[in-house]
């Protein structure tokens, strides 16, 4: 019997393992090019640190355990809260804005399904210390350009603003249970459910119209969604949310990525800590968002300095799955060049020379099936080496053999970035 | 562009569903070999999948279908993470707890480890655990009413339409867990990726529902 593994974890190897690292490094390189530098929080922390008042919705999903002093530790359920802790408590007086990139595994105890394991990989960026629409747009544009750089051809973002919903709630004065029910119904986009709720609460006409109207505030930019949203707005908070989205849109246009964004003001399922814009990205092949993000102006302050922030996380496993469904499984990595042993021992030098020249080179140790390696080289111990390329062999000079190799095909990572 | 795929529940609900979709102007599936599970629509713009009612939410959540018509009971049982833009006026029923008619008349909360036969393990467990009752669930694929008759179960959790099956098997309904009816569901990614194709379909269906509703 092979050893079993717990629910919700997966072994990665071969092409998918390589592809997942490539995804990560593409995102890291792109973020670096935008001035985002790596931050590496610990994998576990004190549970109460991860359970701020603003982040408590993940409480049930937290992997918790005791340390030897009996204190409760937890595996991180995302990387935004640890980043906020580090910045709020340690880095608050460094020059602003601060831009961070992170990547690593996170853990949530939820029912595993396609692309949703209990251990999964996130990469993400956080932009801290600026509350302007331009900061929102920077993160949004980075996210859209990152999905392009990763090689996804079709994807769409939905962009909302929690201020619009919160403004509406402040007007309705519902209790927590009612808010929860409304949020669920909006998340399902169930018009009947939303209508039933508004009727049960006996809302006034104008309020009811605004609640029901939320579901129609969806569509591509330039579709008049924001104009309709402004017409339905009942107070300053709701109008401010619309103004913000208009300003963000203008900046997205300058980045040339506006066409990727739909407005959706009924998308109210988000982490509790979000305060402003929220967004999600979708791509064919997977029914959940592959990027989640938004503005969280109160979270850093939970840990010390009150700093506005905006950021997003890429779900690497989901992106990988979507890529596999769209383009087929990634090929297993095979060394580009195989060096066969020879009597004089020169083969060790041959391998090193090829590696220096940029070839992914393996030295044959015995069990290799030769047909797996289309390009092979063997020292003849007489100043010549034999080069086999797709079945055809020829002799070339030992001195200039590397130049005699076919042009070096770019390694897979460059196809992504 | 590839056709929009619609998952329909095999059986009685498929007929109701097709009647409503046709009335709304959606292209009907071509009349083909009844054993075929994937059927293109007459105009080639849509593709219909015929699947088990309980599996419709899974096909839609996974994106194998963009749109589905399912019972709310199935959507909740499979805990499908999908959009539910439209309730449809058929497939009305309720998910209930039932017991043999000769069960002593006492509250459910006094039960200790009752054996519950059901096709709905997720909803049944949620219901009992939510009331602090640690029931033992016996998962069956059909003929759930048989459970108490052969003394394999003390209670059942099952769908009730008219109640005649219950009566025929000498069972009585104790509690309603949820009301159910047909609902149109949409894959979350498809809703955005194919908005230009899906939105008109939803609008036409919504319009024909409104026109037919007795309150108008």
Coordinates of C-alpha atoms in Angstrom, one line a residue:
Chain A
X1 CA 0.0 0.0 0.0
X2 CA 1.4 3.4 -0.9
X3 CA 1.4 5.9 1.9
X4 CA -1.7 8.1 1.9
X5 CA -1.7 11.9 2.1
X6 CA -4.2 14.1 3.9
X7 CA -7.1 15.7 2.1
X8 CA -6.4 19.0 0.5
X9 CA -2.7 18.7 -0.2
X10 CA -1.1 17.8 -3.5
X11 CA 2.3 16.6 -4.8
X12 CA 3.7 18.5 -7.7
X13 CA 6.4 17.2 -10.0
X14 CA 7.4 17.2 -13.6
X15 CA 5.9 19.8 -15.9
X16 CA 3.4 21.2 -13.5
X17 CA 6.0 21.7 -10.8
X18 CA 8.2 23.5 -13.2
X19 CA 5.3 25.6 -14.5
X20 CA 4.3 26.6 -11.1
X21 CA 7.7 27.9 -10.3
X22 CA 7.8 29.7 -13.6
X23 CA 4.5 31.4 -12.8
X24 CA 5.9 32.5 -9.5
X25 CA 9.1 33.9 -11.1
X26 CA 7.3 35.6 -13.9
X27 CA 5.2 37.4 -11.3
X28 CA 8.2 38.2 -9.1
X29 CA 10.2 39.6 -12.1
X30 CA 7.2 41.7 -13.3
X31 CA 6.6 43.0 -9.8
X32 CA 10.3 43.8 -9.4
X33 CA 10.2 45.8 -12.6
X34 CA 7.4 47.9 -11.1
X35 CA 9.5 48.5 -7.9
X36 CA 7.9 45.8 -5.7
X37 CA 10.4 44.1 -3.5
X38 CA 10.1 40.7 -1.8
X39 CA 8.7 40.3 1.7
X40 CA 8.9 36.9 3.4
X41 CA 6.6 36.5 6.4
X42 CA 6.8 33.3 8.5
X43 CA 4.5 30.4 7.7
X44 CA 3.0 30.3 11.2
X45 CA 2.3 33.0 13.7
X46 CA 0.3 33.5 16.8
X47 CA -3.3 32.8 15.9
X48 CA -4.7 36.0 17.5
X49 CA -2.4 38.0 15.2
X50 CA -4.0 36.4 12.2
X51 CA -7.4 36.9 13.6
X52 CA -7.8 40.6 13.8
X53 CA -11.3 41.9 14.1
X54 CA -11.1 42.7 10.4
X55 CA -9.9 39.3 9.3
X56 CA -12.0 37.1 11.5
X57 CA -14.1 35.5 8.6
X58 CA -11.3 33.0 8.1
X59 CA -11.4 31.9 11.8
X60 CA -13.2 28.7 10.9
X61 CA -10.7 27.9 8.1
X62 CA -7.6 28.5 10.2
X63 CA -5.2 25.6 10.9
X64 CA -4.5 26.0 14.5
X65 CA -2.1 24.2 16.9
X66 CA -0.3 24.7 20.2
X67 CA 3.3 25.5 20.7
X68 CA 5.1 24.0 23.7
X69 CA 4.1 26.8 26.0
X70 CA 0.5 26.2 25.2
X71 CA 0.0 29.3 23.0
X72 CA -2.1 29.0 20.0
X73 CA -0.3 29.2 16.7
X74 CA -1.8 29.1 13.2
X75 CA -0.7 28.6 9.6
X76 CA -1.1 31.7 7.6
X77 CA -4.4 31.8 5.7
X78 CA -3.1 34.6 3.4
X79 CA -0.1 36.8 3.1
X80 CA -1.8 40.2 3.3
X81 CA -2.4 40.1 7.1
X82 CA 1.2 39.1 7.9
X83 CA 2.5 41.8 5.6
X84 CA 0.2 44.3 7.3
X85 CA 1.5 43.2 10.7
X86 CA 5.2 43.6 9.6
X87 CA 4.6 47.0 8.0
X88 CA 2.3 48.4 10.8
X89 CA 4.6 47.3 13.6
X90 CA 8.1 47.6 12.1
X91 CA 8.4 49.3 8.8
X92 CA 5.9 52.1 9.3
X93 CA 8.6 54.9 9.3
X94 CA 10.4 53.8 6.2
X95 CA 9.8 56.1 3.2
X96 CA 6.3 55.8 1.7
X97 CA 5.0 54.3 -0.5
X98 CA 6.2 50.9 0.3
X99 CA 5.8 48.2 -2.4
X100 CA 6.0 44.5 -1.5
X101 CA 5.8 41.3 -3.4
X102 CA 5.4 37.9 -1.8
X103 CA 4.9 34.3 -2.9
X104 CA 4.4 31.1 -0.9
X105 CA 2.0 28.5 0.5
X106 CA -1.0 29.5 2.5
X107 CA -3.4 27.2 4.4
X108 CA -7.2 27.1 4.7
X109 CA -9.3 24.4 6.1
X110 CA -12.0 24.2 3.5
X111 CA -13.7 21.6 1.4
X112 CA -11.2 20.7 -1.4
X113 CA -12.4 21.1 -5.0
X114 CA -10.9 21.8 -8.4
X115 CA -8.2 24.4 -7.9
X116 CA -9.0 24.8 -4.2
X117 CA -6.8 22.7 -2.0
X118 CA -6.2 23.2 1.7
X119 CA -2.6 24.1 1.0
X120 CA -2.3 26.4 -1.9
X121 CA 0.1 28.9 -3.4
X122 CA -0.3 32.6 -3.5
X123 CA 1.8 35.3 -5.0
X124 CA 0.8 38.9 -4.6
X125 CA 1.7 42.6 -4.3
X126 CA 0.8 45.2 -1.6
X127 CA 1.2 48.9 -2.1
X128 CA 1.2 50.7 1.2
X129 CA 1.0 54.3 2.2
X130 CA -1.0 55.9 -0.6
X131 CA -4.8 56.2 -0.8
X132 CA -5.2 57.8 -4.2
X133 CA -7.1 56.3 -7.2
X134 CA -3.7 56.1 -9.0
X135 CA -2.5 53.7 -6.4
X136 CA -5.6 51.5 -7.0
X137 CA -5.0 51.7 -10.7
X138 CA -1.3 50.7 -10.4
X139 CA -2.2 47.5 -8.7
X140 CA -5.1 46.8 -11.1
X141 CA -2.9 47.4 -14.1
X142 CA -0.1 45.4 -12.7
X143 CA -2.5 42.5 -12.2
X144 CA -3.9 42.7 -15.7
X145 CA -0.4 42.9 -17.3
X146 CA 0.8 40.0 -15.1
X147 CA -2.0 37.7 -16.4
X148 CA -0.9 38.6 -19.9
X149 CA 2.8 38.0 -19.1
X150 CA 1.8 34.6 -17.7
X151 CA 0.4 33.7 -21.1
X152 CA -3.3 33.7 -20.3
X153 CA -5.0 34.9 -23.5
X154 CA -8.5 35.4 -22.3
X155 CA -9.4 36.8 -18.9
X156 CA -11.7 39.4 -17.4
X157 CA -11.6 41.5 -14.3
X158 CA -14.6 42.5 -12.3
X159 CA -14.1 45.7 -10.4
X160 CA -16.3 46.9 -7.6
X161 CA -16.2 49.2 -4.6
X162 CA -17.3 48.2 -1.2
X163 CA -18.0 51.8 -0.3
X164 CA -21.0 51.6 -2.5
X165 CA -22.5 48.7 -0.6
X166 CA -21.4 50.0 2.8
X167 CA -23.0 53.4 2.0
X168 CA -26.2 51.6 1.1
X169 CA -26.1 49.6 4.3
X170 CA -25.6 52.7 6.5
X171 CA -28.8 54.0 5.0
X172 CA -30.8 50.7 5.6
X173 CA -29.7 50.1 9.2
X174 CA -30.1 46.3 9.0
X175 CA -28.9 43.9 11.7
X176 CA -25.9 41.6 11.2
X177 CA -28.1 38.7 10.2
X178 CA -29.9 40.7 7.6
X179 CA -26.7 42.0 6.2
X180 CA -25.4 38.5 6.0
X181 CA -28.5 37.3 4.1
X182 CA -28.3 40.3 1.7
X183 CA -24.6 39.6 1.1
X184 CA -25.3 36.0 0.3
X185 CA -28.2 36.8 -2.0
X186 CA -26.1 39.4 -3.9
X187 CA -23.2 37.0 -4.1
X188 CA -25.5 34.5 -5.9
X189 CA -26.9 37.3 -8.0
X190 CA -30.3 35.9 -7.1
X191 CA -32.8 38.7 -8.0
X192 CA -35.7 36.8 -6.4
X193 CA -33.9 36.3 -3.2
X194 CA -32.9 40.0 -3.0
X195 CA -36.5 41.1 -3.8
X196 CA -37.9 38.7 -1.1
X197 CA -35.5 40.3 1.4
X198 CA -36.4 43.8 0.5
X199 CA -40.1 43.0 0.8
X200 CA -39.7 41.2 4.1
X201 CA -37.9 44.3 5.5
X202 CA -40.6 46.6 4.2
X203 CA -38.1 49.0 2.7
X204 CA -39.2 52.4 1.3
X205 CA -39.4 52.6 -2.5
X206 CA -36.2 54.5 -3.1
X207 CA -34.1 52.2 -0.8
X208 CA -35.7 49.1 -2.4
X209 CA -34.8 50.4 -5.8
X210 CA -31.2 51.0 -4.8
X211 CA -30.9 47.5 -3.3
X212 CA -32.5 45.8 -6.3
X213 CA -30.6 48.1 -8.6
X214 CA -27.3 46.7 -7.3
X215 CA -27.7 43.6 -9.4
X216 CA -28.0 45.6 -12.6
X217 CA -24.8 47.5 -11.9
X218 CA -22.7 45.0 -13.8
X219 CA -21.2 45.4 -17.3
X220 CA -18.2 46.4 -19.3
X221 CA -16.8 49.9 -18.7
X222 CA -18.3 52.5 -20.9
X223 CA -21.6 50.7 -20.7
X224 CA -23.1 53.4 -18.6
X225 CA -22.9 51.2 -15.4
X226 CA -21.2 54.0 -13.4
X227 CA -23.8 56.6 -14.6
X228 CA -26.6 54.3 -13.4
X229 CA -24.8 53.7 -10.2
X230 CA -24.6 57.4 -9.6
X231 CA -28.3 57.8 -10.3
X232 CA -29.1 55.1 -7.7
X233 CA -26.7 56.5 -5.1
X234 CA -28.5 57.5 -1.9
X235 CA -25.7 59.3 0.0
X236 CA -22.2 60.8 -0.2
X237 CA -20.5 57.5 0.6
X238 CA -22.1 55.8 -2.4
X239 CA -21.4 58.8 -4.7
X240 CA -17.7 58.9 -3.5
X241 CA -17.4 55.2 -4.5
X242 CA -18.6 56.0 -8.0
X243 CA -16.3 58.9 -8.3
X244 CA -13.4 56.8 -7.2
X245 CA -14.2 54.1 -9.9
X246 CA -14.4 56.8 -12.5
X247 CA -10.9 58.1 -11.6
X248 CA -9.5 54.6 -11.5
X249 CA -11.0 53.9 -14.9
X250 CA -9.2 57.0 -16.4
X251 CA -5.9 55.8 -15.1
X252 CA -6.5 52.2 -16.3
X253 CA -7.1 53.7 -19.7
X254 CA -3.7 55.3 -19.7
X255 CA -2.1 51.9 -18.9
X256 CA -4.0 50.5 -21.9
X257 CA -5.8 47.8 -19.8
X258 CA -9.2 49.3 -19.4
X259 CA -10.7 46.8 -21.9
X260 CA -10.1 43.9 -19.4
X261 CA -12.3 45.4 -16.7
X262 CA -16.0 45.0 -16.0
X263 CA -17.7 47.0 -13.3
X264 CA -19.7 44.9 -10.8
X265 CA -21.0 46.7 -7.8
X266 CA -23.0 43.7 -6.5
X267 CA -19.8 41.7 -6.0
X268 CA -19.8 42.1 -2.2
X269 CA -18.1 38.8 -1.3
X270 CA -14.6 39.9 -0.1
X271 CA -12.3 39.6 2.9
X272 CA -13.7 41.7 5.8
X273 CA -10.7 43.9 5.8
X274 CA -11.4 45.5 2.4
X275 CA -12.6 49.1 2.6
X276 CA -12.5 50.5 -1.0
X277 CA -12.2 49.0 -4.5
X278 CA -12.3 45.2 -4.7
X279 CA -11.6 43.2 -7.8
X280 CA -11.4 39.6 -9.1
X281 CA -10.1 38.1 -12.3
X282 CA -11.7 35.2 -14.1
X283 CA -10.4 33.0 -16.9
X284 CA -12.0 30.1 -18.8
X285 CA -11.6 26.6 -17.4
X286 CA -12.0 27.5 -13.8
X287 CA -15.2 28.7 -12.1
X288 CA -13.5 30.7 -9.4
X289 CA -11.5 33.9 -9.5
X290 CA -7.8 33.5 -10.1
X291 CA -6.8 36.9 -8.7
X292 CA -8.5 38.6 -5.7
X293 CA -7.6 42.1 -4.5
X294 CA -8.7 45.4 -3.1
X295 CA -8.1 48.4 -0.9
X296 CA -7.7 47.8 2.9
X297 CA -7.1 51.1 4.6
X298 CA -7.7 50.0 8.2
X299 CA -5.8 46.7 8.4
X300 CA -2.2 48.0 8.8
X301 CA -3.5 50.2 11.6
X302 CA -4.6 47.1 13.5
X303 CA -0.9 46.4 14.1
X304 CA 0.3 49.9 14.7
X305 CA 0.7 52.8 12.2
X306 CA -2.4 53.7 10.4
X307 CA -1.5 53.4 6.7
X308 CA -3.7 53.0 3.7
X309 CA -3.0 50.1 1.4
X310 CA -4.1 48.3 -1.7
X311 CA -3.0 44.9 -3.1
X312 CA -3.9 41.6 -4.7
X313 CA -3.1 37.9 -4.6
X314 CA -2.7 35.5 -7.5
X315 CA -3.9 32.0 -6.9
X316 CA -1.1 30.1 -8.5
X317 CA -2.7 26.6 -8.4
X318 CA -5.9 27.9 -10.0
X319 CA -3.9 29.7 -12.7
X320 CA -1.9 26.6 -13.4
X321 CA -5.1 24.5 -13.6
X322 CA -6.7 27.1 -16.0
X323 CA -3.6 27.0 -18.1
X324 CA -3.7 23.2 -18.3
X325 CA -7.3 23.3 -19.3
X326 CA -6.8 26.0 -21.9
X327 CA -3.5 24.8 -23.4
X328 CA -3.0 21.2 -22.3
X329 CA -0.6 19.9 -19.7
X330 CA 2.9 21.4 -19.7
X331 CA 5.6 19.0 -21.0
X332 CA 7.8 17.3 -18.5
X333 CA 11.2 19.0 -18.3
X334 CA 13.9 17.1 -20.2
X335 CA 17.6 18.2 -20.2
X336 CA 18.4 19.8 -23.6
X337 CA 21.7 18.0 -23.9
X338 CA 23.0 14.6 -22.7
X339 CA 26.7 14.0 -22.4
X340 CA 27.8 10.4 -22.7
X341 CA 30.8 9.1 -20.7
X342 CA 34.1 8.4 -22.4
X343 CA 37.3 6.6 -21.5
X344 CA 39.5 9.7 -21.2
X345 CA 37.2 11.5 -18.7
X346 CA 36.8 14.6 -20.9
X347 CA 33.0 14.2 -20.7
X348 CA 33.0 16.0 -17.3
X349 CA 34.6 19.0 -19.0
X350 CA 32.2 18.8 -21.9
X351 CA 29.2 18.9 -19.6
X352 CA 30.6 22.0 -17.7
X353 CA 31.4 23.8 -21.0
X354 CA 27.8 23.2 -22.2
X355 CA 26.3 24.4 -18.9
X356 CA 28.4 27.5 -19.1
X357 CA 27.1 28.2 -22.6
X358 CA 23.6 28.0 -21.2
X359 CA 22.6 24.5 -22.1
X360 CA 20.5 22.5 -19.6
X361 CA 22.9 19.5 -19.6
X362 CA 22.8 16.1 -17.9
X363 CA 25.6 13.6 -17.7
X364 CA 24.6 10.1 -18.6
X365 CA 25.1 7.8 -15.6
X366 CA 23.9 4.6 -17.1
X367 CA 20.2 4.0 -17.0
X368 CA 19.2 6.8 -19.4
X369 CA 16.9 5.8 -22.4
X370 CA 18.9 7.6 -25.1
X371 CA 15.8 8.2 -27.3
X372 CA 14.5 10.6 -24.6
X373 CA 17.4 13.0 -25.4
X374 CA 17.3 14.2 -29.0
X375 CA 20.6 16.0 -28.6
X376 CA 23.6 13.9 -27.3
X377 CA 27.3 14.4 -27.3
X378 CA 30.2 11.9 -26.7
X379 CA 33.9 12.6 -26.6
X380 CA 35.9 10.3 -29.0
X381 CA 39.1 10.7 -27.0
X382 CA 41.0 11.7 -30.1
X383 CA 40.4 15.5 -30.3
X384 CA 36.9 15.0 -31.7
X385 CA 33.5 14.7 -30.3
X386 CA 30.4 13.0 -31.8
X387 CA 27.3 15.0 -31.9
X388 CA 23.9 13.3 -32.3
X389 CA 21.0 15.6 -33.2
X390 CA 17.6 14.0 -33.9
X391 CA 19.2 10.7 -34.9
X392 CA 21.9 12.1 -37.2
X393 CA 25.5 11.9 -35.9
X394 CA 28.6 13.9 -37.0
X395 CA 32.1 14.5 -35.7
X396 CA 33.2 17.9 -34.7
X397 CA 36.3 19.4 -33.2
X398 CA 36.8 19.0 -29.4
X399 CA 37.9 22.6 -29.2
X400 CA 34.9 24.3 -30.9
X401 CA 32.3 21.7 -30.2
X402 CA 30.0 24.1 -28.3
X403 CA 29.8 26.4 -31.4
X404 CA 28.8 23.4 -33.5
X405 CA 25.7 22.8 -31.4
X406 CA 22.3 23.9 -33.0
X407 CA 21.1 27.3 -31.9
X408 CA 20.1 27.3 -28.2
X409 CA 16.4 27.3 -28.0
X410 CA 15.2 29.7 -25.3
X411 CA 14.4 27.9 -22.1
X412 CA 10.7 27.7 -21.2
X413 CA 10.6 30.6 -18.7
X414 CA 11.2 33.2 -21.4
X415 CA 8.0 32.2 -23.1
X416 CA 6.3 33.7 -20.1
X417 CA 8.2 36.8 -19.7
Chain B
X1 CA -17.3 31.4 -30.8
X2 CA -17.9 28.2 -29.1
X3 CA -21.6 27.5 -28.2
X4 CA -23.0 28.3 -24.7
X5 CA -23.4 25.0 -22.9
X6 CA -26.5 24.3 -20.9
X7 CA -26.9 21.4 -18.4
X8 CA -30.4 20.1 -18.0
X9 CA -31.6 17.7 -15.4
X10 CA -32.7 14.4 -16.9
X11 CA -36.3 13.5 -16.2
X12 CA -39.4 15.4 -15.5
X13 CA -37.7 18.7 -14.8
X14 CA -36.1 18.7 -18.3
X15 CA -39.5 18.9 -20.0
X16 CA -40.6 21.9 -17.9
X17 CA -37.3 23.5 -18.4
X18 CA -37.4 23.1 -22.2
X19 CA -40.9 24.4 -22.3
X20 CA -39.8 27.6 -20.5
X21 CA -36.6 28.0 -22.5
X22 CA -38.5 27.6 -25.8
X23 CA -41.1 30.1 -24.7
X24 CA -38.3 32.6 -24.0
X25 CA -37.0 32.0 -27.5
X26 CA -34.0 29.9 -26.7
X27 CA -33.1 27.5 -29.5
X28 CA -34.3 24.0 -28.7
X29 CA -32.1 20.9 -28.8
X30 CA -32.2 19.1 -32.1
X31 CA -34.3 16.0 -32.1
X32 CA -31.7 13.3 -32.1
X33 CA -31.1 9.9 -30.7
X34 CA -32.6 10.1 -27.2
X35 CA -29.5 8.3 -25.7
X36 CA -27.2 11.1 -26.8
X37 CA -26.1 13.1 -23.8
X38 CA -24.7 16.1 -25.7
X39 CA -27.2 17.7 -28.1
X40 CA -26.6 20.9 -30.2
X41 CA -29.5 23.4 -30.5
X42 CA -31.3 23.8 -33.8
X43 CA -29.5 27.1 -34.5
X44 CA -26.1 25.7 -33.4
X45 CA -25.6 28.6 -30.9
X46 CA -26.3 26.4 -27.8
X47 CA -25.3 23.0 -26.7
X48 CA -27.4 20.9 -24.2
X49 CA -26.1 18.4 -21.8
X50 CA -28.4 15.9 -20.1
X51 CA -27.1 14.9 -16.7
X52 CA -28.5 13.6 -13.4
X53 CA -30.4 16.3 -11.6
X54 CA -28.0 16.2 -8.6
X55 CA -25.0 16.6 -10.9
X56 CA -26.2 19.8 -12.7
X57 CA -24.6 22.1 -10.1
X58 CA -21.3 20.2 -10.4
X59 CA -21.2 20.5 -14.2
X60 CA -21.8 24.2 -13.9
X61 CA -19.4 24.9 -11.1
X62 CA -16.7 23.1 -12.9
X63 CA -17.4 25.0 -16.0
X64 CA -18.3 21.9 -18.1
X65 CA -21.5 23.8 -18.6
X66 CA -21.9 27.6 -18.6
X67 CA -25.6 27.5 -17.6
X68 CA -27.7 24.9 -15.8
X69 CA -31.2 24.3 -14.6
X70 CA -31.3 22.5 -11.3
X71 CA -33.4 22.2 -8.1
X72 CA -32.3 24.6 -5.3
X73 CA -32.1 21.4 -3.2
X74 CA -29.4 20.1 -5.5
X75 CA -27.5 23.4 -5.6
X76 CA -27.4 23.6 -1.8
X77 CA -26.6 19.9 -1.4
X78 CA -23.6 20.1 -3.7
X79 CA -22.7 23.5 -2.1
X80 CA -22.1 24.8 -5.6
X81 CA -20.3 28.1 -5.9
X82 CA -22.3 29.5 -8.8
X83 CA -24.5 32.5 -9.6
X84 CA -28.3 31.9 -9.3
X85 CA -29.8 34.8 -11.2
X86 CA -33.3 33.3 -11.8
X87 CA -35.8 31.2 -9.9
X88 CA -38.0 29.3 -12.3
X89 CA -41.7 28.5 -11.7
X90 CA -41.5 24.7 -11.6
X91 CA -40.0 21.8 -9.7
X92 CA -41.6 23.0 -6.5
X93 CA -41.0 20.7 -3.5
X94 CA -39.5 20.7 -0.1
X95 CA -36.7 18.9 1.7
X96 CA -38.1 17.5 5.0
X97 CA -37.4 15.2 7.9
X98 CA -40.0 12.4 8.1
X99 CA -40.5 9.5 10.5
X100 CA -42.7 6.4 10.7
X101 CA -46.3 7.4 11.7
X102 CA -46.0 5.4 14.9
X103 CA -43.0 7.3 16.2
X104 CA -43.7 8.6 19.7
X105 CA -44.6 12.3 19.6
X106 CA -41.5 13.9 21.0
X107 CA -39.1 16.7 19.9
X108 CA -36.3 15.9 17.5
X109 CA -33.8 17.4 19.9
X110 CA -34.3 14.6 22.4
X111 CA -33.1 12.0 19.9
X112 CA -29.8 10.4 20.7
X113 CA -27.9 9.3 17.6
X114 CA -30.9 8.7 15.4
X115 CA -30.2 6.8 12.1
X116 CA -31.1 9.0 9.2
X117 CA -31.5 7.6 5.7
X118 CA -31.0 10.2 3.0
X119 CA -29.9 11.2 -0.5
X120 CA -28.9 14.5 0.9
X121 CA -26.0 13.8 3.3
X122 CA -24.7 17.4 3.3
X123 CA -28.0 19.2 4.0
X124 CA -29.1 16.5 6.4
X125 CA -25.9 16.7 8.4
X126 CA -26.0 20.5 8.4
X127 CA -29.6 20.4 9.7
X128 CA -29.0 17.9 12.5
X129 CA -25.6 19.2 13.6
X130 CA -27.0 22.7 13.6
X131 CA -29.4 21.5 16.2
X132 CA -26.9 19.7 18.3
X133 CA -28.1 16.3 17.3
X134 CA -25.4 13.8 16.5
X135 CA -27.2 11.7 14.0
X136 CA -25.8 8.7 12.1
X137 CA -26.3 9.2 8.3
X138 CA -27.1 6.3 6.0
X139 CA -26.5 7.5 2.4
X140 CA -28.9 6.0 -0.1
X141 CA -29.3 6.6 -3.8
X142 CA -33.0 6.1 -3.9
X143 CA -36.0 4.5 -2.2
X144 CA -35.1 6.3 1.0
X145 CA -38.6 5.7 2.4
X146 CA -37.6 2.1 2.6
X147 CA -35.1 2.8 5.4
X148 CA -37.6 2.9 8.3
X149 CA -39.7 0.1 6.9
X150 CA -36.9 -2.4 7.1
X151 CA -35.7 -0.9 10.4
X152 CA -32.4 0.4 8.8
X153 CA -33.2 4.0 9.8
X154 CA -35.2 5.9 12.4
X155 CA -35.8 9.0 10.3
X156 CA -35.4 10.0 6.7
X157 CA -34.5 13.3 5.0
X158 CA -36.0 13.5 1.6
X159 CA -37.8 15.5 -1.0
X160 CA -41.5 15.8 -0.7
X161 CA -43.8 17.0 -3.4
X162 CA -47.4 15.9 -2.6
X163 CA -46.7 13.7 0.3
X164 CA -48.4 10.7 -1.3
X165 CA -45.2 8.6 -1.3
X166 CA -44.8 9.3 2.4
X167 CA -48.4 8.3 3.2
X168 CA -48.1 5.2 1.1
X169 CA -45.2 4.1 3.2
X170 CA -46.8 5.1 6.5
X171 CA -44.4 8.0 7.1
X172 CA -45.2 11.5 8.4
X173 CA -43.5 14.7 7.8
X174 CA -41.9 16.3 10.9
X175 CA -39.9 19.3 9.8
X176 CA -39.3 21.3 6.6
X177 CA -35.5 21.8 6.1
X178 CA -35.9 23.9 3.0
X179 CA -38.3 24.9 0.2
X180 CA -37.0 24.1 -3.2
X181 CA -37.9 25.0 -6.8
X182 CA -36.0 25.1 -10.1
X183 CA -33.3 27.7 -10.4
X184 CA -31.2 28.9 -13.3
X185 CA -27.5 28.8 -12.4
X186 CA -24.5 30.2 -14.2
X187 CA -20.8 29.5 -13.9
X188 CA -19.0 32.5 -12.3
X189 CA -16.3 32.7 -14.9
X190 CA -18.7 32.2 -17.8
X191 CA -21.0 34.9 -16.5
X192 CA -18.1 37.3 -17.2
X193 CA -16.2 35.7 -20.0
X194 CA -19.4 35.2 -22.1
X195 CA -21.5 38.1 -20.8
X196 CA -22.4 39.2 -24.3
X197 CA -24.0 35.8 -25.1
X198 CA -25.4 35.0 -21.6
X199 CA -27.0 38.3 -20.7
X200 CA -29.5 38.3 -23.6
X201 CA -30.5 34.7 -22.8
X202 CA -31.1 35.8 -19.2
X203 CA -33.0 38.8 -20.3
X204 CA -35.3 36.9 -22.6
X205 CA -36.0 34.3 -20.0
X206 CA -36.7 36.9 -17.3
X207 CA -39.0 38.7 -19.6
X208 CA -41.1 35.6 -20.4
X209 CA -41.3 34.7 -16.7
X210 CA -42.6 38.2 -15.9
X211 CA -45.1 38.0 -18.7
X212 CA -46.4 34.7 -17.5
X213 CA -46.5 35.5 -13.8
X214 CA -50.0 35.8 -12.4
X215 CA -49.2 39.1 -10.5
X216 CA -48.9 40.9 -13.9

